[in-house]
C-alpha cells in the first residue's frame, strides 16, 4: 500500500501487488542400493532409501517411479528419484537398485522303490524323488544318481539338490530301494531213457546222466537244483528243475526219466531125469 500526504495532512493510498516466485529447481540426489527379496519373492523401497541429500531453497517432496520388485527384477534396476518443490519446479536423478535373493530353496525328498527291467536296468527322474521342493522364486532340481543296475540291488542313498536362479542351493537325501521282480528262465535237459541196473528193477541216480538245464536271468542265477530221487523205478519219473536268482525269484522246468528193462531173464534147466515107462504103456505120464 502506497500513501501520499500533502502539506495540509490530506492523504491518499494506492496498492501495488508484489508476487514472489521460486524459479530455482530443487536438487535431487540419489544413491545406489541393494535389496533382498523376502520369503514371498517380494521387496519394496521408499524414497528415503534412495534419497542421498536432496534439497531445495524452500521445501520439496520426493517420489520414485518404481517401488516394488519381485523375482523378475533380480539384478540391476534403474529407478528415478524426482524432487518437486512447492512451485512445481522439479529435478530428477537416477539410481541403481540391485535386487538379490539370499533365501535358499527347500529341497524335500521322498524314499521310493524301483524294479529292474528285463535287462537289469532302471532309472529315475527328479520328479520321482521330489516331494514338494520350493523356493521364493524358481528352482531347478538335480539328482546325483539316476541309473541303477544289478549291482545296486537293495538300499541306495541319492541326493536331491534344489538350485534357484541366484545359485542358492539346498539338498536332501532319499533312499532308493532297487528290487528285482523278474523270474529267471530255465529249459530242462532232454528226456532220458535208461535201462535198469543189473539185478534190480530200478536205476540208481548215479547211473543216470540228467544233463544240464539252460538258465538265464536279468541279473544272475544263484542256484540250480532238481528233485531227482536217488533211485528211479521202472517207468516214467518226472524230475523238476528249479532255478533261483539272487533276489529269490524262481522258475521251474520238468524232465522225464524213463527206466526200461531190456535185460533178458536167465534160466538153468534141472538136471536130466531118467524114468521107467508106466506099466502097460510105452510112455510115462507127467
PDB file of C-alpha atoms in Angstrom:
ATOM      1  CA  UNK A   1       0.000   0.000   0.000  1.00  0.00           C
ATOM      2  CA  UNK A   2       1.347   3.394  -1.034  1.00  0.00           C
ATOM      3  CA  UNK A   3       0.285   6.516   0.889  1.00  0.00           C
ATOM      4  CA  UNK A   4       0.724  10.106  -0.240  1.00  0.00           C
ATOM      5  CA  UNK A   5       0.333  13.031   2.219  1.00  0.00           C
ATOM      6  CA  UNK A   6       0.203  16.771   1.287  1.00  0.00           C
ATOM      7  CA  UNK A   7       1.250  19.743   3.383  1.00  0.00           C
ATOM      8  CA  UNK A   8      -2.158  20.024   4.987  1.00  0.00           C
ATOM      9  CA  UNK A   9      -2.154  16.426   6.062  1.00  0.00           C
ATOM     10  CA  UNK A  10      -4.504  15.182   3.378  1.00  0.00           C
ATOM     11  CA  UNK A  11      -3.702  11.587   2.274  1.00  0.00           C
ATOM     12  CA  UNK A  12      -4.478   9.135  -0.449  1.00  0.00           C
ATOM     13  CA  UNK A  13      -3.489   5.484  -0.896  1.00  0.00           C
ATOM     14  CA  UNK A  14      -2.968   3.027  -3.692  1.00  0.00           C
ATOM     15  CA  UNK A  15      -1.994  -0.643  -3.674  1.00  0.00           C
ATOM     16  CA  UNK A  16       0.636  -2.492  -5.538  1.00  0.00           C
ATOM     17  CA  UNK A  17       0.920  -6.311  -5.778  1.00  0.00           C
ATOM     18  CA  UNK A  18       4.344  -7.849  -5.327  1.00  0.00           C
ATOM     19  CA  UNK A  19       4.358 -11.507  -6.490  1.00  0.00           C
ATOM     20  CA  UNK A  20       7.171 -13.673  -5.151  1.00  0.00           C
ATOM     21  CA  UNK A  21       8.071 -16.641  -7.346  1.00  0.00           C
ATOM     22  CA  UNK A  22      10.533 -19.521  -6.913  1.00  0.00           C
ATOM     23  CA  UNK A  23      12.276 -20.336 -10.151  1.00  0.00           C
ATOM     24  CA  UNK A  24      15.022 -22.370  -8.548  1.00  0.00           C
ATOM     25  CA  UNK A  25      14.780 -26.111  -9.184  1.00  0.00           C
ATOM     26  CA  UNK A  26      15.266 -28.442  -6.267  1.00  0.00           C
ATOM     27  CA  UNK A  27      18.260 -30.779  -6.385  1.00  0.00           C
ATOM     28  CA  UNK A  28      17.535 -34.494  -6.373  1.00  0.00           C
ATOM     29  CA  UNK A  29      20.447 -36.600  -5.114  1.00  0.00           C
ATOM     30  CA  UNK A  30      20.106 -40.380  -5.404  1.00  0.00           C
ATOM     31  CA  UNK A  31      22.164 -43.301  -4.156  1.00  0.00           C
ATOM     32  CA  UNK A  32      22.513 -46.875  -5.383  1.00  0.00           C
ATOM     33  CA  UNK A  33      21.220 -49.573  -3.024  1.00  0.00           C
ATOM     34  CA  UNK A  34      20.960 -53.345  -2.830  1.00  0.00           C
ATOM     35  CA  UNK A  35      17.785 -55.002  -1.576  1.00  0.00           C
ATOM     36  CA  UNK A  36      16.958 -58.640  -0.872  1.00  0.00           C
ATOM     37  CA  UNK A  37      13.726 -60.427  -1.776  1.00  0.00           C
ATOM     38  CA  UNK A  38      11.690 -61.841   1.085  1.00  0.00           C
ATOM     39  CA  UNK A  39      10.302 -65.358   1.501  1.00  0.00           C
ATOM     40  CA  UNK A  40       7.477 -64.471  -0.887  1.00  0.00           C
ATOM     41  CA  UNK A  41       9.841 -63.221  -3.574  1.00  0.00           C
ATOM     42  CA  UNK A  42       8.916 -59.586  -2.956  1.00  0.00           C
ATOM     43  CA  UNK A  43      10.773 -56.416  -1.942  1.00  0.00           C
ATOM     44  CA  UNK A  44       9.896 -52.718  -1.803  1.00  0.00           C
ATOM     45  CA  UNK A  45      11.691 -49.411  -1.316  1.00  0.00           C
ATOM     46  CA  UNK A  46      10.796 -45.905  -0.210  1.00  0.00           C
ATOM     47  CA  UNK A  47      12.162 -42.508  -1.231  1.00  0.00           C
ATOM     48  CA  UNK A  48      14.190 -42.446   1.971  1.00  0.00           C
ATOM     49  CA  UNK A  49      16.123 -45.486   0.747  1.00  0.00           C
ATOM     50  CA  UNK A  50      17.192 -43.728  -2.463  1.00  0.00           C
ATOM     51  CA  UNK A  51      17.440 -40.109  -1.291  1.00  0.00           C
ATOM     52  CA  UNK A  52      21.022 -39.056  -0.586  1.00  0.00           C
ATOM     53  CA  UNK A  53      20.553 -35.469   0.473  1.00  0.00           C
ATOM     54  CA  UNK A  54      18.096 -33.918  -1.998  1.00  0.00           C
ATOM     55  CA  UNK A  55      17.416 -30.247  -1.245  1.00  0.00           C
ATOM     56  CA  UNK A  56      15.560 -27.089  -2.255  1.00  0.00           C
ATOM     57  CA  UNK A  57      15.695 -23.412  -1.350  1.00  0.00           C
ATOM     58  CA  UNK A  58      12.202 -23.847   0.020  1.00  0.00           C
ATOM     59  CA  UNK A  59      10.674 -27.265   0.548  1.00  0.00           C
ATOM     60  CA  UNK A  60      10.268 -30.329  -1.605  1.00  0.00           C
ATOM     61  CA  UNK A  61       8.578 -33.696  -1.946  1.00  0.00           C
ATOM     62  CA  UNK A  62      10.215 -36.835  -3.310  1.00  0.00           C
ATOM     63  CA  UNK A  63       8.765 -39.576  -5.490  1.00  0.00           C
ATOM     64  CA  UNK A  64      10.049 -42.772  -7.121  1.00  0.00           C
ATOM     65  CA  UNK A  65       8.891 -44.263 -10.401  1.00  0.00           C
ATOM     66  CA  UNK A  66       9.397 -47.855  -9.135  1.00  0.00           C
ATOM     67  CA  UNK A  67       8.941 -49.014  -5.567  1.00  0.00           C
ATOM     68  CA  UNK A  68       8.111 -52.745  -5.810  1.00  0.00           C
ATOM     69  CA  UNK A  69      10.310 -55.585  -7.029  1.00  0.00           C
ATOM     70  CA  UNK A  70       9.956 -59.344  -7.449  1.00  0.00           C
ATOM     71  CA  UNK A  71      11.803 -62.339  -8.876  1.00  0.00           C
ATOM     72  CA  UNK A  72      11.592 -60.911 -12.400  1.00  0.00           C
ATOM     73  CA  UNK A  73      13.707 -57.950 -11.250  1.00  0.00           C
ATOM     74  CA  UNK A  74      16.734 -59.858  -9.974  1.00  0.00           C
ATOM     75  CA  UNK A  75      19.866 -57.894 -10.805  1.00  0.00           C
ATOM     76  CA  UNK A  76      20.288 -54.213 -11.589  1.00  0.00           C
ATOM     77  CA  UNK A  77      17.247 -51.962 -11.959  1.00  0.00           C
ATOM     78  CA  UNK A  78      17.274 -48.225 -12.745  1.00  0.00           C
ATOM     79  CA  UNK A  79      14.895 -46.102 -10.695  1.00  0.00           C
ATOM     80  CA  UNK A  80      14.240 -42.391 -10.959  1.00  0.00           C
ATOM     81  CA  UNK A  81      14.002 -40.134  -7.894  1.00  0.00           C
ATOM     82  CA  UNK A  82      12.078 -36.947  -8.627  1.00  0.00           C
ATOM     83  CA  UNK A  83      12.158 -33.892  -6.345  1.00  0.00           C
ATOM     84  CA  UNK A  84       9.292 -31.395  -6.670  1.00  0.00           C
ATOM     85  CA  UNK A  85       9.092 -28.122  -4.759  1.00  0.00           C
ATOM     86  CA  UNK A  86       6.054 -26.034  -3.893  1.00  0.00           C
ATOM     87  CA  UNK A  87       6.314 -24.132  -7.178  1.00  0.00           C
ATOM     88  CA  UNK A  88       6.317 -27.346  -9.171  1.00  0.00           C
ATOM     89  CA  UNK A  89       9.937 -26.987 -10.078  1.00  0.00           C
ATOM     90  CA  UNK A  90      11.357 -30.468 -10.479  1.00  0.00           C
ATOM     91  CA  UNK A  91      14.631 -32.261 -10.751  1.00  0.00           C
ATOM     92  CA  UNK A  92      15.331 -35.958 -11.167  1.00  0.00           C
ATOM     93  CA  UNK A  93      18.222 -38.300 -10.541  1.00  0.00           C
ATOM     94  CA  UNK A  94      18.605 -41.995 -11.234  1.00  0.00           C
ATOM     95  CA  UNK A  95      19.952 -44.753  -9.040  1.00  0.00           C
ATOM     96  CA  UNK A  96      20.596 -48.460  -9.443  1.00  0.00           C
ATOM     97  CA  UNK A  97      18.599 -50.812  -7.248  1.00  0.00           C
ATOM     98  CA  UNK A  98      20.261 -54.219  -7.250  1.00  0.00           C
ATOM     99  CA  UNK A  99      17.766 -56.928  -6.312  1.00  0.00           C
ATOM    100  CA  UNK A 100      19.224 -60.077  -4.805  1.00  0.00           C
ATOM    101  CA  UNK A 101      17.813 -63.339  -3.472  1.00  0.00           C
ATOM    102  CA  UNK A 102      19.563 -64.643  -0.363  1.00  0.00           C
ATOM    103  CA  UNK A 103      16.927 -67.220   0.567  1.00  0.00           C
ATOM    104  CA  UNK A 104      17.862 -70.842  -0.068  1.00  0.00           C
ATOM    105  CA  UNK A 105      15.340 -73.098  -1.771  1.00  0.00           C
ATOM    106  CA  UNK A 106      13.969 -76.019   0.224  1.00  0.00           C
ATOM    107  CA  UNK A 107      14.626 -79.492  -1.183  1.00  0.00           C
ATOM    108  CA  UNK A 108      12.147 -82.130   0.022  1.00  0.00           C
ATOM    109  CA  UNK A 109      12.830 -85.759  -0.944  1.00  0.00           C
ATOM    110  CA  UNK A 110      10.890 -88.991  -0.629  1.00  0.00           C
ATOM    111  CA  UNK A 111      12.006 -92.644  -0.477  1.00  0.00           C
ATOM    112  CA  UNK A 112      10.946 -94.849  -3.404  1.00  0.00           C
ATOM    113  CA  UNK A 113      11.226 -98.461  -4.545  1.00  0.00           C
ATOM    114  CA  UNK A 114      12.035 -99.269  -8.178  1.00  0.00           C
ATOM    115  CA  UNK A 115      12.210-102.566 -10.052  1.00  0.00           C
ATOM    116  CA  UNK A 116      14.868-103.589 -12.548  1.00  0.00           C
ATOM    117  CA  UNK A 117      13.720-104.341 -16.107  1.00  0.00           C
ATOM    118  CA  UNK A 118      14.442-107.404 -18.233  1.00  0.00           C
ATOM    119  CA  UNK A 119      17.882-106.000 -18.995  1.00  0.00           C
ATOM    120  CA  UNK A 120      18.727-105.495 -15.330  1.00  0.00           C
ATOM    121  CA  UNK A 121      18.430-101.718 -15.634  1.00  0.00           C
ATOM    122  CA  UNK A 122      16.279 -98.982 -14.088  1.00  0.00           C
ATOM    123  CA  UNK A 123      16.353 -95.190 -13.950  1.00  0.00           C
ATOM    124  CA  UNK A 124      14.696 -92.373 -12.018  1.00  0.00           C
ATOM    125  CA  UNK A 125      13.977 -88.675 -12.551  1.00  0.00           C
ATOM    126  CA  UNK A 126      13.825 -85.751 -10.135  1.00  0.00           C
ATOM    127  CA  UNK A 127      10.026 -85.972 -10.258  1.00  0.00           C
ATOM    128  CA  UNK A 128      10.248 -89.431  -8.684  1.00  0.00           C
ATOM    129  CA  UNK A 129      12.217 -88.161  -5.676  1.00  0.00           C
ATOM    130  CA  UNK A 130      10.825 -84.616  -5.304  1.00  0.00           C
ATOM    131  CA  UNK A 131       8.211 -84.342  -2.571  1.00  0.00           C
ATOM    132  CA  UNK A 132       7.307 -80.664  -2.714  1.00  0.00           C
ATOM    133  CA  UNK A 133      10.590 -78.762  -3.036  1.00  0.00           C
ATOM    134  CA  UNK A 134      10.062 -74.999  -3.189  1.00  0.00           C
ATOM    135  CA  UNK A 135      11.682 -71.570  -3.447  1.00  0.00           C
ATOM    136  CA  UNK A 136      10.617 -67.954  -3.096  1.00  0.00           C
ATOM    137  CA  UNK A 137      11.385 -67.546  -6.801  1.00  0.00           C
ATOM    138  CA  UNK A 138      12.037 -70.528  -9.045  1.00  0.00           C
ATOM    139  CA  UNK A 139      14.262 -73.576  -8.824  1.00  0.00           C
ATOM    140  CA  UNK A 140      15.761 -76.443 -10.745  1.00  0.00           C
ATOM    141  CA  UNK A 141      16.244 -79.934  -9.341  1.00  0.00           C
ATOM    142  CA  UNK A 142      19.069 -82.403  -9.908  1.00  0.00           C
ATOM    143  CA  UNK A 143      19.974 -85.888  -8.695  1.00  0.00           C
ATOM    144  CA  UNK A 144      23.458 -87.250  -8.140  1.00  0.00           C
ATOM    145  CA  UNK A 145      22.377 -90.766  -9.225  1.00  0.00           C
ATOM    146  CA  UNK A 146      19.724 -91.572 -11.804  1.00  0.00           C
ATOM    147  CA  UNK A 147      20.658 -95.026 -13.169  1.00  0.00           C
ATOM    148  CA  UNK A 148      20.712 -98.359 -11.365  1.00  0.00           C
ATOM    149  CA  UNK A 149      21.581-101.952 -12.256  1.00  0.00           C
ATOM    150  CA  UNK A 150      22.028-105.357 -10.639  1.00  0.00           C
ATOM    151  CA  UNK A 151      24.965-104.098  -8.588  1.00  0.00           C
ATOM    152  CA  UNK A 152      22.591-101.670  -6.846  1.00  0.00           C
ATOM    153  CA  UNK A 153      20.056-104.176  -5.524  1.00  0.00           C
ATOM    154  CA  UNK A 154      18.894-103.062  -2.097  1.00  0.00           C
ATOM    155  CA  UNK A 155      19.013 -99.600  -0.499  1.00  0.00           C
ATOM    156  CA  UNK A 156      20.804 -96.725  -2.267  1.00  0.00           C
ATOM    157  CA  UNK A 157      21.144 -93.149  -0.975  1.00  0.00           C
ATOM    158  CA  UNK A 158      20.559 -90.420  -3.553  1.00  0.00           C
ATOM    159  CA  UNK A 159      20.864 -86.662  -3.100  1.00  0.00           C
ATOM    160  CA  UNK A 160      18.281 -84.242  -4.490  1.00  0.00           C
ATOM    161  CA  UNK A 161      19.691 -80.720  -4.923  1.00  0.00           C
ATOM    162  CA  UNK A 162      17.497 -77.672  -5.457  1.00  0.00           C
ATOM    163  CA  UNK A 163      19.141 -74.609  -7.058  1.00  0.00           C
ATOM    164  CA  UNK A 164      17.399 -71.265  -7.533  1.00  0.00           C
ATOM    165  CA  UNK A 165      18.122 -68.543 -10.069  1.00  0.00           C
ATOM    166  CA  UNK A 166      20.593 -66.887  -7.717  1.00  0.00           C
ATOM    167  CA  UNK A 167      22.556 -70.134  -7.242  1.00  0.00           C
ATOM    168  CA  UNK A 168      21.341 -70.626  -3.701  1.00  0.00           C
ATOM    169  CA  UNK A 169      21.158 -74.362  -3.060  1.00  0.00           C
ATOM    170  CA  UNK A 170      19.728 -76.870  -0.633  1.00  0.00           C
ATOM    171  CA  UNK A 171      19.959 -80.659  -0.665  1.00  0.00           C
ATOM    172  CA  UNK A 172      18.019 -83.570   0.788  1.00  0.00           C
ATOM    173  CA  UNK A 173      18.662 -87.301   0.662  1.00  0.00           C
ATOM    174  CA  UNK A 174      16.324 -90.190  -0.073  1.00  0.00           C
ATOM    175  CA  UNK A 175      16.595 -93.957  -0.164  1.00  0.00           C
ATOM    176  CA  UNK A 176      16.023 -95.684  -3.493  1.00  0.00           C
ATOM    177  CA  UNK A 177      15.393 -99.377  -2.906  1.00  0.00           C
ATOM    178  CA  UNK A 178      16.172-101.396  -6.017  1.00  0.00           C
ATOM    179  CA  UNK A 179      14.371-104.728  -6.368  1.00  0.00           C
ATOM    180  CA  UNK A 180      14.344-107.491  -8.963  1.00  0.00           C
ATOM    181  CA  UNK A 181      10.874-108.954  -9.540  1.00  0.00           C
ATOM    182  CA  UNK A 182      11.673-110.741 -12.797  1.00  0.00           C
ATOM    183  CA  UNK A 183      11.850-114.515 -12.640  1.00  0.00           C
ATOM    184  CA  UNK A 184      14.814-116.310 -14.175  1.00  0.00           C
ATOM    185  CA  UNK A 185      14.225-118.681 -17.097  1.00  0.00           C
ATOM    186  CA  UNK A 186      15.038-122.377 -17.344  1.00  0.00           C
ATOM    187  CA  UNK A 187      14.873-125.068 -20.022  1.00  0.00           C
ATOM    188  CA  UNK A 188      15.191-128.599 -18.709  1.00  0.00           C
ATOM    189  CA  UNK A 189      17.515-131.130 -20.346  1.00  0.00           C
ATOM    190  CA  UNK A 190      16.018-133.543 -22.850  1.00  0.00           C
ATOM    191  CA  UNK A 191      14.132-136.589 -21.670  1.00  0.00           C
ATOM    192  CA  UNK A 192      16.305-139.536 -20.736  1.00  0.00           C
ATOM    193  CA  UNK A 193      15.669-143.265 -21.179  1.00  0.00           C
ATOM    194  CA  UNK A 194      17.874-145.672 -19.243  1.00  0.00           C
ATOM    195  CA  UNK A 195      17.980-149.406 -18.605  1.00  0.00           C
ATOM    196  CA  UNK A 196      17.510-150.890 -15.185  1.00  0.00           C
ATOM    197  CA  UNK A 197      20.574-151.744 -13.224  1.00  0.00           C
ATOM    198  CA  UNK A 198      21.573-155.374 -13.345  1.00  0.00           C
ATOM    199  CA  UNK A 199      19.866-157.416 -10.702  1.00  0.00           C
ATOM    200  CA  UNK A 200      17.301-154.728  -9.831  1.00  0.00           C
ATOM    201  CA  UNK A 201      14.069-153.278 -11.177  1.00  0.00           C
ATOM    202  CA  UNK A 202      15.347-149.705 -10.820  1.00  0.00           C
ATOM    203  CA  UNK A 203      18.209-147.458 -11.843  1.00  0.00           C
ATOM    204  CA  UNK A 204      20.368-145.568  -9.362  1.00  0.00           C
ATOM    205  CA  UNK A 205      20.701-141.804  -9.837  1.00  0.00           C
ATOM    206  CA  UNK A 206      24.435-142.274 -10.159  1.00  0.00           C
ATOM    207  CA  UNK A 207      23.788-144.275 -13.331  1.00  0.00           C
ATOM    208  CA  UNK A 208      21.540-141.622 -14.925  1.00  0.00           C
ATOM    209  CA  UNK A 209      23.004-138.722 -16.867  1.00  0.00           C
ATOM    210  CA  UNK A 210      20.426-135.982 -16.403  1.00  0.00           C
ATOM    211  CA  UNK A 211      22.351-133.320 -18.266  1.00  0.00           C
ATOM    212  CA  UNK A 212      22.444-129.590 -17.552  1.00  0.00           C
ATOM    213  CA  UNK A 213      19.481-127.213 -17.915  1.00  0.00           C
ATOM    214  CA  UNK A 214      19.762-123.910 -19.761  1.00  0.00           C
ATOM    215  CA  UNK A 215      19.200-120.953 -17.415  1.00  0.00           C
ATOM    216  CA  UNK A 216      19.216-117.167 -17.678  1.00  0.00           C
ATOM    217  CA  UNK A 217      18.301-114.123 -15.591  1.00  0.00           C
ATOM    218  CA  UNK A 218      18.249-110.338 -15.943  1.00  0.00           C
ATOM    219  CA  UNK A 219      20.837-110.252 -13.168  1.00  0.00           C
ATOM    220  CA  UNK A 220      22.441-113.520 -12.129  1.00  0.00           C
ATOM    221  CA  UNK A 221      21.475-117.101 -11.357  1.00  0.00           C
ATOM    222  CA  UNK A 222      22.172-118.050  -7.759  1.00  0.00           C
ATOM    223  CA  UNK A 223      21.434-121.762  -7.863  1.00  0.00           C
ATOM    224  CA  UNK A 224      20.004-124.576  -9.983  1.00  0.00           C
ATOM    225  CA  UNK A 225      18.588-127.671  -8.276  1.00  0.00           C
ATOM    226  CA  UNK A 226      16.424-130.696  -9.049  1.00  0.00           C
ATOM    227  CA  UNK A 227      14.315-133.146  -7.102  1.00  0.00           C
ATOM    228  CA  UNK A 228      15.645-136.293  -8.724  1.00  0.00           C
ATOM    229  CA  UNK A 229      15.327-139.371  -6.477  1.00  0.00           C
ATOM    230  CA  UNK A 230      18.346-141.454  -5.550  1.00  0.00           C
ATOM    231  CA  UNK A 231      16.789-144.359  -7.442  1.00  0.00           C
ATOM    232  CA  UNK A 232      14.432-144.340 -10.428  1.00  0.00           C
ATOM    233  CA  UNK A 233      11.784-147.086 -10.617  1.00  0.00           C
ATOM    234  CA  UNK A 234      10.592-148.751 -13.797  1.00  0.00           C
ATOM    235  CA  UNK A 235       8.542-146.399 -15.921  1.00  0.00           C
ATOM    236  CA  UNK A 236       8.474-142.617 -16.247  1.00  0.00           C
ATOM    237  CA  UNK A 237       9.596-140.322 -13.449  1.00  0.00           C
ATOM    238  CA  UNK A 238       9.273-136.544 -13.708  1.00  0.00           C
ATOM    239  CA  UNK A 239      12.253-134.552 -12.463  1.00  0.00           C
ATOM    240  CA  UNK A 240      11.574-130.909 -11.630  1.00  0.00           C
ATOM    241  CA  UNK A 241      14.436-128.450 -12.098  1.00  0.00           C
ATOM    242  CA  UNK A 242      14.350-125.163 -10.154  1.00  0.00           C
ATOM    243  CA  UNK A 243      16.456-122.092 -10.892  1.00  0.00           C
ATOM    244  CA  UNK A 244      16.746-119.307  -8.299  1.00  0.00           C
ATOM    245  CA  UNK A 245      18.196-115.833  -8.894  1.00  0.00           C
ATOM    246  CA  UNK A 246      19.946-113.554  -6.426  1.00  0.00           C
ATOM    247  CA  UNK A 247      16.660-111.976  -5.355  1.00  0.00           C
ATOM    248  CA  UNK A 248      14.944-115.269  -4.628  1.00  0.00           C
ATOM    249  CA  UNK A 249      12.816-115.308  -7.786  1.00  0.00           C
ATOM    250  CA  UNK A 250      12.382-118.841  -9.136  1.00  0.00           C
ATOM    251  CA  UNK A 251      11.329-120.734 -12.251  1.00  0.00           C
ATOM    252  CA  UNK A 252      10.863-124.455 -12.900  1.00  0.00           C
ATOM    253  CA  UNK A 253      11.026-126.888 -15.789  1.00  0.00           C
ATOM    254  CA  UNK A 254      10.470-130.635 -15.930  1.00  0.00           C
ATOM    255  CA  UNK A 255      12.407-133.537 -17.438  1.00  0.00           C
ATOM    256  CA  UNK A 256      11.131-137.091 -17.845  1.00  0.00           C
ATOM    257  CA  UNK A 257      13.412-140.004 -16.978  1.00  0.00           C
ATOM    258  CA  UNK A 258      12.107-143.318 -18.274  1.00  0.00           C
ATOM    259  CA  UNK A 259      13.509-146.575 -16.889  1.00  0.00           C
ATOM    260  CA  UNK A 260      13.112-149.640 -19.108  1.00  0.00           C
ATOM    261  CA  UNK A 261      14.026-153.284 -18.595  1.00  0.00           C
ATOM    262  CA  UNK A 262      15.953-154.594 -21.594  1.00  0.00           C
ATOM    263  CA  UNK A 263      17.789-157.317 -19.657  1.00  0.00           C
ATOM    264  CA  UNK A 264      16.699-160.864 -20.526  1.00  0.00           C
ATOM    265  CA  UNK A 265      15.973-163.165 -17.628  1.00  0.00           C
ATOM    266  CA  UNK A 266      18.280-166.172 -17.106  1.00  0.00           C
ATOM    267  CA  UNK A 267      17.302-169.817 -16.772  1.00  0.00           C
ATOM    268  CA  UNK A 268      19.143-173.069 -15.983  1.00  0.00           C
ATOM    269  CA  UNK A 269      17.208-176.276 -16.637  1.00  0.00           C
ATOM    270  CA  UNK A 270      17.058-179.004 -13.942  1.00  0.00           C
ATOM    271  CA  UNK A 271      19.362-181.986 -14.198  1.00  0.00           C
ATOM    272  CA  UNK A 272      18.477-184.736 -16.684  1.00  0.00           C
ATOM    273  CA  UNK A 273      15.947-187.283 -15.452  1.00  0.00           C
ATOM    274  CA  UNK A 274      15.654-190.943 -16.382  1.00  0.00           C
ATOM    275  CA  UNK A 275      12.317-192.672 -15.612  1.00  0.00           C
ATOM    276  CA  UNK A 276      10.760-196.064 -16.489  1.00  0.00           C
ATOM    277  CA  UNK A 277       7.688-196.341 -18.615  1.00  0.00           C
ATOM    278  CA  UNK A 278       4.386-196.793 -16.931  1.00  0.00           C
ATOM    279  CA  UNK A 279       3.127-200.352 -16.773  1.00  0.00           C
ATOM    280  CA  UNK A 280       1.268-201.382 -19.828  1.00  0.00           C
ATOM    281  CA  UNK A 281       2.395-198.355 -21.813  1.00  0.00           C
ATOM    282  CA  UNK A 282       5.295-197.222 -23.784  1.00  0.00           C
ATOM    283  CA  UNK A 283       5.336-193.787 -22.050  1.00  0.00           C
ATOM    284  CA  UNK A 284       5.482-192.177 -18.738  1.00  0.00           C
ATOM    285  CA  UNK A 285       2.825-189.703 -17.618  1.00  0.00           C
ATOM    286  CA  UNK A 286       3.977-186.299 -16.405  1.00  0.00           C
TER     287      UNK A 286
END
